[in-house]
Amino acid sequence: MIYLTDIFFIVTRLPKLIPVCVCVCLCVYLISDYSQDGPQQQIVALLGDDVHLPCVLETPVDVSNMLLEWKKTDPAPGFIYVWDKKEENIKFKLPSYMGRTSLSFDKLKHGDISLTLSQVQLPDQGLYRCFVPELGQKSFIDLVVASTPVIKVMSNVSSRVVLQCESAGWYPEPELLWLDGEGNLPSAGPTETLRGPDDLYTVSSRVTVEKRHSNNITSLGSLGTIKDVTAAVSETRDKLQDILREEWTNISLTVTEEDVLLSPPEPKTRAGFLKYSHEITLDPNTANTRLLLSDGNRKVTRMKQQQSYSDHPDRFTGCYQVLSRESLTGRCYWEVEWRGRGVGVAVAYKNISRAGSRDECVFGYNDKSWALCCYTTSYKFQHNNVQTVLSGPQSSRVGVYLDHRAGILSFYSVSETMTLLHRVQTTFTQPLYVGLYLWDGGATADLCEQIRVTCEKFISKQFPLDPKVSKGSNDHKHNQTIIQQF
């Protein structure tokens, strides 16, 4: 038997003297015997987010030239990603997974076949198989899809506050508990459980607390027994407090009454930005046929001759642009080195048109994309066909900072110093993808390889229950920062 634990955090900063409340969904799974002839792991993903499905060979082997299969085995079986002859084969791919799955070519060379599944949906829940036929090796991932637990202020009268914690999309039925700052169980109302037509559960519970600065309330939802939860809480209470103090920037903050998302301030130095750097590769299936990808799909060059790309529904046909494989939903930073008379550095939604008029598909000419147009003597920002001429030092390198949940998008000129060119404050309704547009022949744009740091994600991560783990251990972190060289 193997216990897997995931912890979801929502920290609710309430106004005035209302207590600071923490809703923690502690999910304890018990994996018993299973019939598959391969290792199995259970992963919890939040609805609408991206999830990493791990599959790594015990012995590092270059599998980039092998047939690789990712298949959903239950329910609604079918292939979600097939790698064949050094490219994706979409012939038998389930339609609902089109444009939402990706592998890292560089990692395949080291036996890492892990898959990224973007924009997780409720039907994605189920069992997945990673299989290398040539080696006869396979592993299984049991994906559980759930919503982030949310605390709401239901009543704020006199010296007492009534709070409600709710979480949806669970299977099997979870249990929910409240804890105060000392780890005690306050008196709470009965847990309400609803089972939807999709057989997934929604649970909610209310508790009344006193208005005190020191009053901390925790809501726990568990797929194990109450005994399992209370035992886990006794071991993790101190660690939770450490995380809330030391890892504040890794937690999604919500002001419940106004439903306004707060975010840590934008970094002031390049070193600060690099903490949010994200390794990004370009998706060959989206590249216009006049664009050549190289350097591990990190560099794009505008060519005079058409490239021998296969037909693909995601390919841009009416404009010389390309999108990234990876979607961005947290706080991220990346840099682009460019050459030529004109290059567009953009972010866009996945559903931007691939063909049609300029207003439909070109970055910056519609409401599905935001673009910085870089010229040899000037800059211009464009969104929804509205242009803003910018001033700033000319540089061949542009830095882009994105705080998706806060709706912040910033462009910087990068040289010996960083100069802000333009900042956007808006609301992003979908995951974003990096976009590049090349105006003239011979122009190039390179997603800088030397900064490789994991992009912060607002999703759960396995949490260690070992009491010997020190407070400063990297195991407490939502993201481990690995800056190679810059």
Tab-separated table of C-alpha atoms in Angstrom:
chain	number	residue	atom	x	y	z
A	1	MET	CA	0.000	0.000	0.000
A	2	ILE	CA	1.227	3.481	-0.886
A	3	TYR	CA	-0.038	6.760	0.547
A	4	LEU	CA	0.054	9.733	-1.774
A	5	THR	CA	-0.691	13.155	-0.362
A	6	ASP	CA	-1.520	16.390	-2.162
A	7	ILE	CA	-2.230	19.709	-0.469
A	8	PHE	CA	-4.150	22.556	-2.123
A	9	PHE	CA	-3.781	26.039	-0.658
A	10	ILE	CA	-6.101	28.997	-0.788
A	11	VAL	CA	-5.228	31.828	1.552
A	12	THR	CA	-8.047	34.272	2.148
A	13	ARG	CA	-7.049	37.689	3.454
A	14	LEU	CA	-10.225	39.144	4.966
A	15	PRO	CA	-10.680	42.830	5.774
A	16	LYS	CA	-10.349	44.501	9.152
A	17	LEU	CA	-10.478	42.154	12.154
A	18	ILE	CA	-11.858	39.121	10.368
A	19	PRO	CA	-9.440	36.210	10.904
A	20	VAL	CA	-6.925	35.138	8.289
A	21	CYS	CA	-8.298	31.836	7.012
A	22	VAL	CA	-6.557	29.014	5.220
A	23	CYS	CA	-8.463	26.406	3.239
A	24	VAL	CA	-6.252	23.356	2.813
A	25	CYS	CA	-7.554	20.359	0.918
A	26	LEU	CA	-5.457	17.455	2.196
A	27	CYS	CA	-6.088	14.506	-0.077
A	28	VAL	CA	-4.872	11.168	1.227
A	29	TYR	CA	-5.146	8.350	-1.270
A	30	LEU	CA	-4.732	4.685	-0.529
A	31	ILE	CA	-3.494	2.739	-3.519
A	32	SER	CA	-3.890	-0.987	-3.052
A	33	ASP	CA	-3.311	-3.835	-5.485
A	34	TYR	CA	-3.853	-3.172	-9.164
A	35	SER	CA	-3.881	-5.414	-12.207
A	36	GLN	CA	-1.636	-3.438	-14.557
A	37	ASP	CA	1.849	-4.870	-15.088
A	38	GLY	CA	3.658	-1.615	-14.412
A	39	PRO	CA	4.135	0.999	-11.688
A	40	GLN	CA	1.165	3.256	-10.954
A	41	GLN	CA	1.077	6.783	-9.577
A	42	GLN	CA	-1.881	8.950	-8.630
A	43	ILE	CA	-1.873	12.629	-9.629
A	44	VAL	CA	-4.367	15.322	-8.618
A	45	ALA	CA	-4.927	18.233	-11.022
A	46	LEU	CA	-7.015	21.344	-10.663
A	47	LEU	CA	-9.744	21.973	-13.199
A	48	GLY	CA	-8.557	24.309	-15.979
A	49	ASP	CA	-4.890	24.093	-15.060
A	50	ASP	CA	-1.979	22.238	-16.677
A	51	VAL	CA	-0.706	18.957	-15.236
A	52	HIS	CA	2.565	17.043	-15.573
A	53	LEU	CA	2.145	13.276	-16.056
A	54	PRO	CA	5.526	11.755	-15.120
A	55	CYS	CA	7.049	8.833	-17.007
A	56	VAL	CA	10.814	8.383	-16.640
A	57	LEU	CA	12.824	5.259	-17.468
A	58	GLU	CA	14.894	3.873	-14.598
A	59	THR	CA	17.922	3.695	-16.909
A	60	PRO	CA	18.425	6.850	-19.016
A	61	VAL	CA	18.042	5.807	-22.664
A	62	ASP	CA	17.627	7.995	-25.732
A	63	VAL	CA	14.079	7.232	-26.870
A	64	SER	CA	13.715	10.184	-29.268
A	65	ASN	CA	13.821	7.825	-32.277
A	66	MET	CA	11.523	5.182	-30.764
A	67	LEU	CA	7.775	4.697	-30.917
A	68	LEU	CA	6.241	6.161	-27.744
A	69	GLU	CA	2.614	5.898	-26.703
A	70	TRP	CA	0.475	7.733	-24.187
A	71	LYS	CA	-2.979	6.188	-23.970
A	72	LYS	CA	-6.018	6.737	-21.807
A	73	THR	CA	-7.157	3.280	-20.773
A	74	ASP	CA	-10.253	4.049	-18.704
A	75	PRO	CA	-12.800	5.449	-19.221
A	76	ALA	CA	-13.192	6.225	-22.973
A	77	PRO	CA	-9.917	4.548	-24.050
A	78	GLY	CA	-7.808	5.982	-26.856
A	79	PHE	CA	-4.425	7.499	-27.696
A	80	ILE	CA	-3.711	11.003	-26.408
A	81	TYR	CA	-0.132	11.272	-27.741
A	82	VAL	CA	1.918	9.084	-30.106
A	83	TRP	CA	5.554	9.921	-30.882
A	84	ASP	CA	6.769	8.244	-34.082
A	85	LYS	CA	9.777	8.996	-36.289
A	86	LYS	CA	10.753	12.039	-34.229
A	87	GLU	CA	7.386	13.776	-34.485
A	88	GLU	CA	3.859	13.496	-33.181
A	89	ASN	CA	1.475	11.220	-35.065
A	90	ILE	CA	-2.082	12.501	-34.616
A	91	LYS	CA	-3.800	9.918	-36.840
A	92	PHE	CA	-5.395	8.040	-33.943
A	93	LYS	CA	-5.413	10.831	-31.353
A	94	LEU	CA	-8.602	11.413	-29.383
A	95	PRO	CA	-10.143	14.668	-30.685
A	96	SER	CA	-10.678	16.075	-27.183
A	97	TYR	CA	-6.886	16.060	-26.603
A	98	MET	CA	-5.917	17.904	-29.796
A	99	GLY	CA	-3.580	20.791	-29.000
A	100	ARG	CA	-3.482	19.954	-25.276
A	101	THR	CA	-0.639	17.413	-24.990
A	102	SER	CA	3.100	17.868	-25.447
A	103	LEU	CA	6.463	16.183	-24.796
A	104	SER	CA	9.947	17.660	-24.425
A	105	PHE	CA	12.212	16.492	-27.268
A	106	ASP	CA	15.349	17.257	-25.239
A	107	LYS	CA	14.110	15.170	-22.319
A	108	LEU	CA	13.351	12.214	-24.596
A	109	LYS	CA	17.099	11.922	-25.175
A	110	HIS	CA	17.456	11.100	-21.471
A	111	GLY	CA	14.573	8.656	-21.154
A	112	ASP	CA	12.054	11.190	-19.834
A	113	ILE	CA	8.711	10.619	-21.593
A	114	SER	CA	6.703	12.799	-19.213
A	115	LEU	CA	3.636	14.401	-20.776
A	116	THR	CA	2.151	17.855	-20.215
A	117	LEU	CA	-1.643	17.968	-20.393
A	118	SER	CA	-2.970	21.516	-20.747
A	119	GLN	CA	-6.306	23.016	-19.709
A	120	VAL	CA	-7.407	20.008	-17.665
A	121	GLN	CA	-11.076	19.097	-18.054
A	122	LEU	CA	-13.338	16.881	-15.955
A	123	PRO	CA	-13.487	14.139	-18.647
A	124	ASP	CA	-9.669	13.921	-18.465
A	125	GLN	CA	-9.998	12.048	-15.179
A	126	GLY	CA	-9.034	8.390	-15.463
A	127	LEU	CA	-6.163	5.959	-15.940
A	128	TYR	CA	-3.327	6.688	-18.403
A	129	ARG	CA	-0.614	4.375	-19.733
A	130	CYS	CA	2.875	5.423	-20.830
A	131	PHE	CA	4.373	2.702	-23.065
A	132	VAL	CA	7.672	2.172	-24.917
A	133	PRO	CA	7.017	-0.882	-27.146
A	134	GLU	CA	10.652	-1.354	-28.179
A	135	LEU	CA	11.747	-1.629	-24.548
A	136	GLY	CA	8.566	-3.281	-23.293
A	137	GLN	CA	8.379	-0.751	-20.446
A	138	LYS	CA	5.173	0.864	-19.243
A	139	SER	CA	3.817	2.824	-16.308
A	140	PHE	CA	0.367	4.037	-15.294
A	141	ILE	CA	-0.948	7.379	-14.049
A	142	ASP	CA	-4.306	7.680	-12.287
A	143	LEU	CA	-5.416	11.276	-12.862
A	144	VAL	CA	-7.927	12.846	-10.468
A	145	VAL	CA	-9.450	16.205	-11.460
A	146	ALA	CA	-10.746	18.532	-8.755
A	147	SER	CA	-11.523	22.178	-8.163
A	148	THR	CA	-9.603	24.440	-5.804
A	149	PRO	CA	-11.249	24.604	-2.362
A	150	VAL	CA	-12.761	28.051	-1.822
A	151	ILE	CA	-13.536	29.865	1.422
A	152	LYS	CA	-16.375	32.407	1.345
A	153	VAL	CA	-17.638	34.847	3.968
A	154	MET	CA	-21.325	33.963	4.402
A	155	SER	CA	-22.046	36.262	7.350
A	156	ASN	CA	-20.140	39.056	9.095
A	157	VAL	CA	-22.167	40.201	12.084
A	158	SER	CA	-20.942	41.618	15.394
A	159	SER	CA	-17.911	39.688	16.669
A	160	ARG	CA	-18.492	36.513	14.653
A	161	VAL	CA	-17.918	35.458	11.077
A	162	VAL	CA	-19.539	32.526	9.293
A	163	LEU	CA	-17.219	30.903	6.741
A	164	GLN	CA	-17.990	28.299	4.103
A	165	CYS	CA	-15.425	26.026	2.450
A	166	GLU	CA	-16.436	24.279	-0.776
A	167	SER	CA	-14.675	22.026	-3.251
A	168	ALA	CA	-16.041	20.239	-6.308
A	169	GLY	CA	-15.083	17.572	-8.817
A	170	TRP	CA	-13.989	14.765	-6.465
A	171	TYR	CA	-14.235	11.015	-6.747
A	172	PRO	CA	-14.583	9.028	-4.559
A	173	GLU	CA	-16.510	11.053	-1.984
A	174	PRO	CA	-14.127	13.136	0.169
A	175	GLU	CA	-14.414	14.128	3.824
A	176	LEU	CA	-14.001	17.725	4.982
A	177	LEU	CA	-12.709	19.041	8.311
A	178	TRP	CA	-12.005	22.464	9.842
A	179	LEU	CA	-8.982	23.232	12.019
A	180	ASP	CA	-8.156	26.350	14.025
A	181	GLY	CA	-4.694	27.843	14.476
A	182	GLU	CA	-3.842	25.377	17.259
A	183	GLY	CA	-4.858	22.351	15.231
A	184	ASN	CA	-8.112	21.854	17.154
A	185	LEU	CA	-11.440	20.928	15.579
A	186	PRO	CA	-13.923	23.808	16.018
A	187	SER	CA	-17.633	23.159	16.071
A	188	ALA	CA	-18.822	23.126	12.457
A	189	GLY	CA	-22.090	22.408	10.754
A	190	PRO	CA	-22.701	19.131	8.930
A	191	THR	CA	-20.903	18.597	5.645
A	192	GLU	CA	-23.199	18.882	2.651
A	193	THR	CA	-22.433	16.452	-0.162
A	194	LEU	CA	-23.832	16.600	-3.684
A	195	ARG	CA	-23.253	13.985	-6.362
A	196	GLY	CA	-23.613	15.279	-9.898
A	197	PRO	CA	-24.740	13.476	-13.038
A	198	ASP	CA	-21.059	12.861	-13.834
A	199	ASP	CA	-20.722	10.933	-10.511
A	200	LEU	CA	-18.332	13.568	-9.132
A	201	TYR	CA	-18.822	14.978	-5.636
A	202	THR	CA	-19.115	18.543	-4.360
A	203	VAL	CA	-18.641	19.040	-0.622
A	204	SER	CA	-19.190	22.136	1.519
A	205	SER	CA	-19.156	22.954	5.205
A	206	ARG	CA	-19.644	26.034	7.402
A	207	VAL	CA	-17.966	27.154	10.598
A	208	THR	CA	-18.440	30.179	12.889
A	209	VAL	CA	-15.284	31.898	14.168
A	210	GLU	CA	-14.489	34.855	16.403
A	211	LYS	CA	-12.942	38.025	14.953
A	212	ARG	CA	-9.385	37.894	16.233
A	213	HIS	CA	-6.108	38.762	14.545
A	214	SER	CA	-4.597	35.483	15.688
A	215	ASN	CA	-7.479	33.276	14.626
A	216	ASN	CA	-6.405	30.953	11.801
A	217	ILE	CA	-8.933	28.509	10.381
A	218	THR	CA	-8.053	25.563	8.170
A	219	SER	CA	-10.434	23.453	6.108
A	220	LEU	CA	-9.309	19.921	5.353
A	221	GLY	CA	-10.831	17.654	2.738
A	222	SER	CA	-9.699	14.039	2.721
A	223	LEU	CA	-10.209	10.962	0.605
A	224	GLY	CA	-8.972	8.835	3.471
A	225	THR	CA	-10.555	8.395	6.895
A	226	ILE	CA	-10.880	11.109	9.548
A	227	LYS	CA	-8.344	9.165	11.591
A	228	ASP	CA	-5.891	9.356	8.683
A	229	VAL	CA	-6.457	13.097	8.322
A	230	THR	CA	-6.037	14.002	11.989
A	231	ALA	CA	-2.841	11.956	12.141
A	232	ALA	CA	-1.501	13.706	9.049
A	233	VAL	CA	-2.496	17.118	10.405
A	234	SER	CA	-0.631	16.548	13.662
A	235	GLU	CA	2.541	15.986	11.646
A	236	THR	CA	2.045	18.716	9.063
A	237	ARG	CA	0.602	21.589	11.101
A	238	ASP	CA	3.991	23.180	11.770
A	239	LYS	CA	5.044	22.664	8.164
A	240	LEU	CA	1.870	24.342	6.920
A	241	GLN	CA	2.607	27.372	9.082
A	242	ASP	CA	6.159	27.483	7.720
A	243	ILE	CA	4.888	27.329	4.161
A	244	LEU	CA	2.426	30.152	4.733
A	245	ARG	CA	5.191	32.332	6.155
A	246	GLU	CA	8.136	31.380	3.933
A	247	GLU	CA	6.444	30.466	0.642
A	248	TRP	CA	3.876	33.266	0.502
A	249	THR	CA	4.704	34.041	-3.116
A	250	ASN	CA	3.796	30.501	-4.164
A	251	ILE	CA	0.217	30.635	-2.908
A	252	SER	CA	-2.801	31.985	-4.742
A	253	LEU	CA	-4.248	34.875	-2.739
A	254	THR	CA	-7.923	35.729	-2.926
A	255	VAL	CA	-9.853	38.578	-1.356
A	256	THR	CA	-13.168	36.785	-1.038
A	257	GLU	CA	-15.632	39.643	-0.682
A	258	GLU	CA	-14.361	41.513	-3.748
A	259	ASP	CA	-13.042	38.365	-5.487
A	260	VAL	CA	-9.918	40.301	-6.471
A	261	LEU	CA	-6.717	38.332	-6.971
A	262	LEU	CA	-3.634	39.704	-5.259
A	263	SER	CA	-0.132	38.964	-6.408
A	264	PRO	CA	3.388	39.715	-5.172
A	265	PRO	CA	4.945	42.783	-6.784
A	266	GLU	CA	6.680	42.521	-10.132
A	267	PRO	CA	10.438	41.884	-9.723
A	268	LYS	CA	12.774	44.868	-9.891
A	269	THR	CA	15.942	43.139	-11.129
A	270	ARG	CA	16.784	40.671	-13.883
A	271	ALA	CA	17.811	38.130	-11.270
A	272	GLY	CA	14.363	38.486	-9.747
A	273	PHE	CA	12.691	37.916	-13.116
A	274	LEU	CA	14.849	34.878	-13.819
A	275	LYS	CA	13.327	33.115	-10.821
A	276	TYR	CA	10.171	32.837	-12.911
A	277	SER	CA	11.902	31.883	-16.158
A	278	HIS	CA	10.345	29.080	-18.119
A	279	GLU	CA	11.899	26.744	-20.679
A	280	ILE	CA	9.802	27.231	-23.786
A	281	THR	CA	9.887	25.399	-27.110
A	282	LEU	CA	8.064	26.171	-30.327
A	283	ASP	CA	5.386	23.854	-31.672
A	284	PRO	CA	6.278	22.649	-35.213
A	285	ASN	CA	2.609	21.867	-35.821
A	286	THR	CA	1.779	25.592	-35.610
A	287	ALA	CA	4.697	26.962	-37.679
A	288	ASN	CA	3.952	28.563	-41.041
A	289	THR	CA	5.556	26.636	-43.912
A	290	ARG	CA	7.985	29.525	-44.553
A	291	LEU	CA	9.384	29.258	-41.026
A	292	LEU	CA	12.299	26.977	-40.149
A	293	LEU	CA	12.628	25.760	-36.556
A	294	SER	CA	16.054	24.815	-35.168
A	295	ASP	CA	18.074	24.538	-31.938
A	296	GLY	CA	15.638	22.110	-30.355
A	297	ASN	CA	12.627	24.098	-31.600
A	298	ARG	CA	13.765	27.220	-29.735
A	299	LYS	CA	14.846	29.245	-32.777
A	300	VAL	CA	12.749	30.286	-35.791
A	301	THR	CA	14.006	31.712	-39.102
A	302	ARG	CA	11.950	33.224	-41.934
A	303	MET	CA	12.849	31.339	-45.141
A	304	LYS	CA	12.247	32.050	-48.825
A	305	GLN	CA	11.472	28.405	-49.554
A	306	GLN	CA	8.584	26.449	-48.114
A	307	GLN	CA	9.467	23.804	-45.544
A	308	SER	CA	8.265	20.211	-45.854
A	309	TYR	CA	5.804	20.254	-42.972
A	310	SER	CA	2.856	17.884	-42.903
A	311	ASP	CA	-0.672	19.251	-42.950
A	312	HIS	CA	-1.964	20.079	-39.492
A	313	PRO	CA	-5.078	21.933	-38.290
A	314	ASP	CA	-2.977	24.023	-35.874
A	315	ARG	CA	-0.644	25.373	-38.586
A	316	PHE	CA	-0.707	29.100	-39.424
A	317	THR	CA	-1.325	29.448	-43.149
A	318	GLY	CA	-2.102	33.129	-43.537
A	319	CYS	CA	0.777	34.669	-41.555
A	320	TYR	CA	4.418	33.947	-40.750
A	321	GLN	CA	4.005	33.012	-37.100
A	322	VAL	CA	4.385	30.153	-34.641
A	323	LEU	CA	3.133	29.325	-31.126
A	324	SER	CA	4.841	27.561	-28.250
A	325	ARG	CA	4.131	23.989	-27.173
A	326	GLU	CA	3.806	24.985	-23.542
A	327	SER	CA	0.889	26.932	-22.120
A	328	LEU	CA	1.437	29.590	-19.441
A	329	THR	CA	-0.950	30.056	-16.531
A	330	GLY	CA	1.178	31.150	-13.582
A	331	ARG	CA	3.923	33.750	-13.210
A	332	CYS	CA	6.505	33.347	-15.969
A	333	TYR	CA	9.409	35.157	-17.567
A	334	TRP	CA	11.211	34.526	-20.847
A	335	GLU	CA	13.586	36.337	-23.178
A	336	VAL	CA	13.717	36.530	-26.968
A	337	GLU	CA	16.847	37.376	-28.988
A	338	TRP	CA	15.845	38.731	-32.406
A	339	ARG	CA	17.439	39.793	-35.694
A	340	GLY	CA	15.961	41.388	-38.799
A	341	ARG	CA	13.888	44.406	-39.770
A	342	GLY	CA	10.819	43.366	-37.807
A	343	VAL	CA	9.853	40.675	-35.299
A	344	GLY	CA	6.708	40.328	-33.208
A	345	VAL	CA	6.974	38.963	-29.660
A	346	ALA	CA	3.519	37.992	-28.463
A	347	VAL	CA	1.254	35.936	-26.255
A	348	ALA	CA	-1.968	34.458	-27.582
A	349	TYR	CA	-4.823	32.154	-26.745
A	350	LYS	CA	-4.741	28.685	-28.275
A	351	ASN	CA	-7.919	29.328	-30.263
A	352	ILE	CA	-6.540	32.230	-32.310
A	353	SER	CA	-7.402	31.752	-36.003
A	354	ARG	CA	-4.803	29.950	-38.115
A	355	ALA	CA	-6.037	31.397	-41.406
A	356	GLY	CA	-8.188	34.204	-42.722
A	357	SER	CA	-7.692	37.954	-42.719
A	358	ARG	CA	-4.947	39.836	-40.897
A	359	ASP	CA	-7.409	40.893	-38.197
A	360	GLU	CA	-8.276	37.258	-37.522
A	361	CYS	CA	-4.891	35.570	-37.272
A	362	VAL	CA	-1.997	38.058	-36.936
A	363	PHE	CA	-0.730	38.621	-33.393
A	364	GLY	CA	-1.943	41.938	-31.992
A	365	TYR	CA	-4.704	42.501	-34.541
A	366	ASN	CA	-7.440	40.754	-32.539
A	367	ASP	CA	-8.697	40.259	-28.985
A	368	LYS	CA	-6.981	36.866	-28.698
A	369	SER	CA	-3.390	38.140	-28.720
A	370	TRP	CA	-1.048	40.837	-27.369
A	371	ALA	CA	2.116	41.722	-29.302
A	372	LEU	CA	5.265	43.830	-28.997
A	373	CYS	CA	6.436	44.756	-32.511
A	374	CYS	CA	10.220	45.162	-32.564
A	375	TYR	CA	11.776	47.238	-35.361
A	376	THR	CA	15.363	48.363	-35.919
A	377	THR	CA	14.592	51.900	-34.716
A	378	SER	CA	11.379	51.659	-32.695
A	379	TYR	CA	8.852	49.556	-30.766
A	380	LYS	CA	5.098	49.306	-31.016
A	381	PHE	CA	2.545	47.513	-28.839
A	382	GLN	CA	-0.611	46.171	-30.391
A	383	HIS	CA	-3.812	44.485	-29.132
A	384	ASN	CA	-7.188	44.143	-30.837
A	385	ASN	CA	-5.863	46.253	-33.733
A	386	VAL	CA	-5.102	49.214	-31.442
A	387	GLN	CA	-1.484	50.392	-31.790
A	388	THR	CA	0.646	52.192	-29.207
A	389	VAL	CA	4.002	53.646	-30.279
A	390	LEU	CA	6.619	53.104	-27.566
A	391	SER	CA	9.889	54.749	-26.648
A	392	GLY	CA	12.845	52.993	-25.093
A	393	PRO	CA	16.422	51.868	-25.706
A	394	GLN	CA	16.866	49.629	-28.747
A	395	SER	CA	18.083	46.136	-27.934
A	396	SER	CA	18.232	42.811	-29.735
A	397	ARG	CA	16.832	41.107	-26.632
A	398	VAL	CA	13.327	41.482	-25.218
A	399	GLY	CA	12.158	40.190	-21.836
A	400	VAL	CA	8.519	39.285	-21.198
A	401	TYR	CA	6.948	38.945	-17.742
A	402	LEU	CA	3.514	37.386	-17.294
A	403	ASP	CA	1.412	37.141	-14.143
A	404	HIS	CA	-1.568	35.327	-15.613
A	405	ARG	CA	-3.811	35.364	-12.555
A	406	ALA	CA	-3.155	39.041	-11.851
A	407	GLY	CA	-3.643	39.926	-15.529
A	408	ILE	CA	-0.219	41.573	-15.859
A	409	LEU	CA	1.871	41.433	-19.043
A	410	SER	CA	5.113	43.453	-19.226
A	411	PHE	CA	7.689	43.881	-21.995
A	412	TYR	CA	11.286	44.927	-21.267
A	413	SER	CA	14.271	45.988	-23.332
A	414	VAL	CA	17.166	43.864	-22.028
A	415	SER	CA	20.815	44.895	-22.274
A	416	GLU	CA	23.119	45.710	-19.362
A	417	THR	CA	19.989	46.992	-17.661
A	418	MET	CA	16.277	46.266	-18.012
A	419	THR	CA	13.987	49.047	-19.240
A	420	LEU	CA	10.214	48.725	-19.122
A	421	LEU	CA	8.716	49.291	-22.578
A	422	HIS	CA	5.055	48.601	-21.894
A	423	ARG	CA	2.833	47.034	-19.229
A	424	VAL	CA	-0.691	45.681	-19.708
A	425	GLN	CA	-3.265	45.227	-16.923
A	426	THR	CA	-6.160	43.087	-18.111
A	427	THR	CA	-8.009	39.820	-17.433
A	428	PHE	CA	-6.827	36.633	-19.133
A	429	THR	CA	-9.630	34.113	-19.579
A	430	GLN	CA	-7.585	31.232	-21.022
A	431	PRO	CA	-4.051	29.836	-20.782
A	432	LEU	CA	-1.604	31.793	-22.936
A	433	TYR	CA	1.007	30.626	-25.432
A	434	VAL	CA	4.181	32.389	-26.539
A	435	GLY	CA	3.945	33.650	-30.120
A	436	LEU	CA	6.574	34.838	-32.602
A	437	TYR	CA	5.979	36.663	-35.912
A	438	LEU	CA	8.724	37.335	-38.491
A	439	TRP	CA	8.079	40.102	-41.016
A	440	ASP	CA	10.996	39.837	-43.459
A	441	GLY	CA	13.100	37.124	-45.069
A	442	GLY	CA	16.114	36.082	-43.020
A	443	ALA	CA	14.687	37.414	-39.750
A	444	THR	CA	15.269	35.202	-36.701
A	445	ALA	CA	13.900	34.943	-33.185
A	446	ASP	CA	15.489	32.773	-30.515
A	447	LEU	CA	13.884	31.756	-27.208
A	448	CYS	CA	16.939	32.130	-25.003
A	449	GLU	CA	18.092	28.709	-23.839
A	450	GLN	CA	20.439	29.784	-21.061
A	451	ILE	CA	17.658	30.507	-18.560
A	452	ARG	CA	15.865	27.356	-17.530
A	453	VAL	CA	13.753	27.640	-14.426
A	454	THR	CA	10.447	25.984	-13.653
A	455	CYS	CA	7.495	28.326	-14.188
A	456	GLU	CA	5.486	28.712	-11.001
A	457	LYS	CA	2.151	26.873	-11.146
A	458	PHE	CA	-0.853	27.379	-8.919
A	459	ILE	CA	-1.489	23.655	-8.594
A	460	SER	CA	-0.869	21.114	-5.891
A	461	LYS	CA	2.390	19.319	-5.422
A	462	GLN	CA	3.193	16.215	-3.378
A	463	PHE	CA	3.957	17.276	0.185
A	464	PRO	CA	6.373	15.337	2.447
A	465	LEU	CA	5.000	14.101	5.761
A	466	ASP	CA	8.430	13.248	7.153
A	467	PRO	CA	8.816	15.306	10.360
A	468	LYS	CA	12.596	15.201	9.899
A	469	VAL	CA	12.385	17.518	6.886
A	470	SER	CA	13.919	20.850	7.868
A	471	LYS	CA	11.990	24.089	7.607
A	472	GLY	CA	14.268	25.386	4.886
A	473	SER	CA	14.114	22.256	2.749
A	474	ASN	CA	13.322	22.607	-0.926
A	475	ASP	CA	10.644	19.929	-0.408
A	476	HIS	CA	8.446	22.715	0.943
A	477	LYS	CA	8.621	24.641	-2.282
A	478	HIS	CA	5.991	24.637	-5.002
A	479	ASN	CA	8.748	25.188	-7.519
A	480	GLN	CA	12.448	24.419	-7.357
A	481	THR	CA	14.550	27.086	-9.011
A	482	ILE	CA	17.433	25.971	-11.198
A	483	ILE	CA	19.219	28.866	-12.847
A	484	GLN	CA	22.003	27.520	-15.055
A	485	GLN	CA	23.698	30.565	-16.557
A	486	PHE	CA	22.726	34.060	-17.526
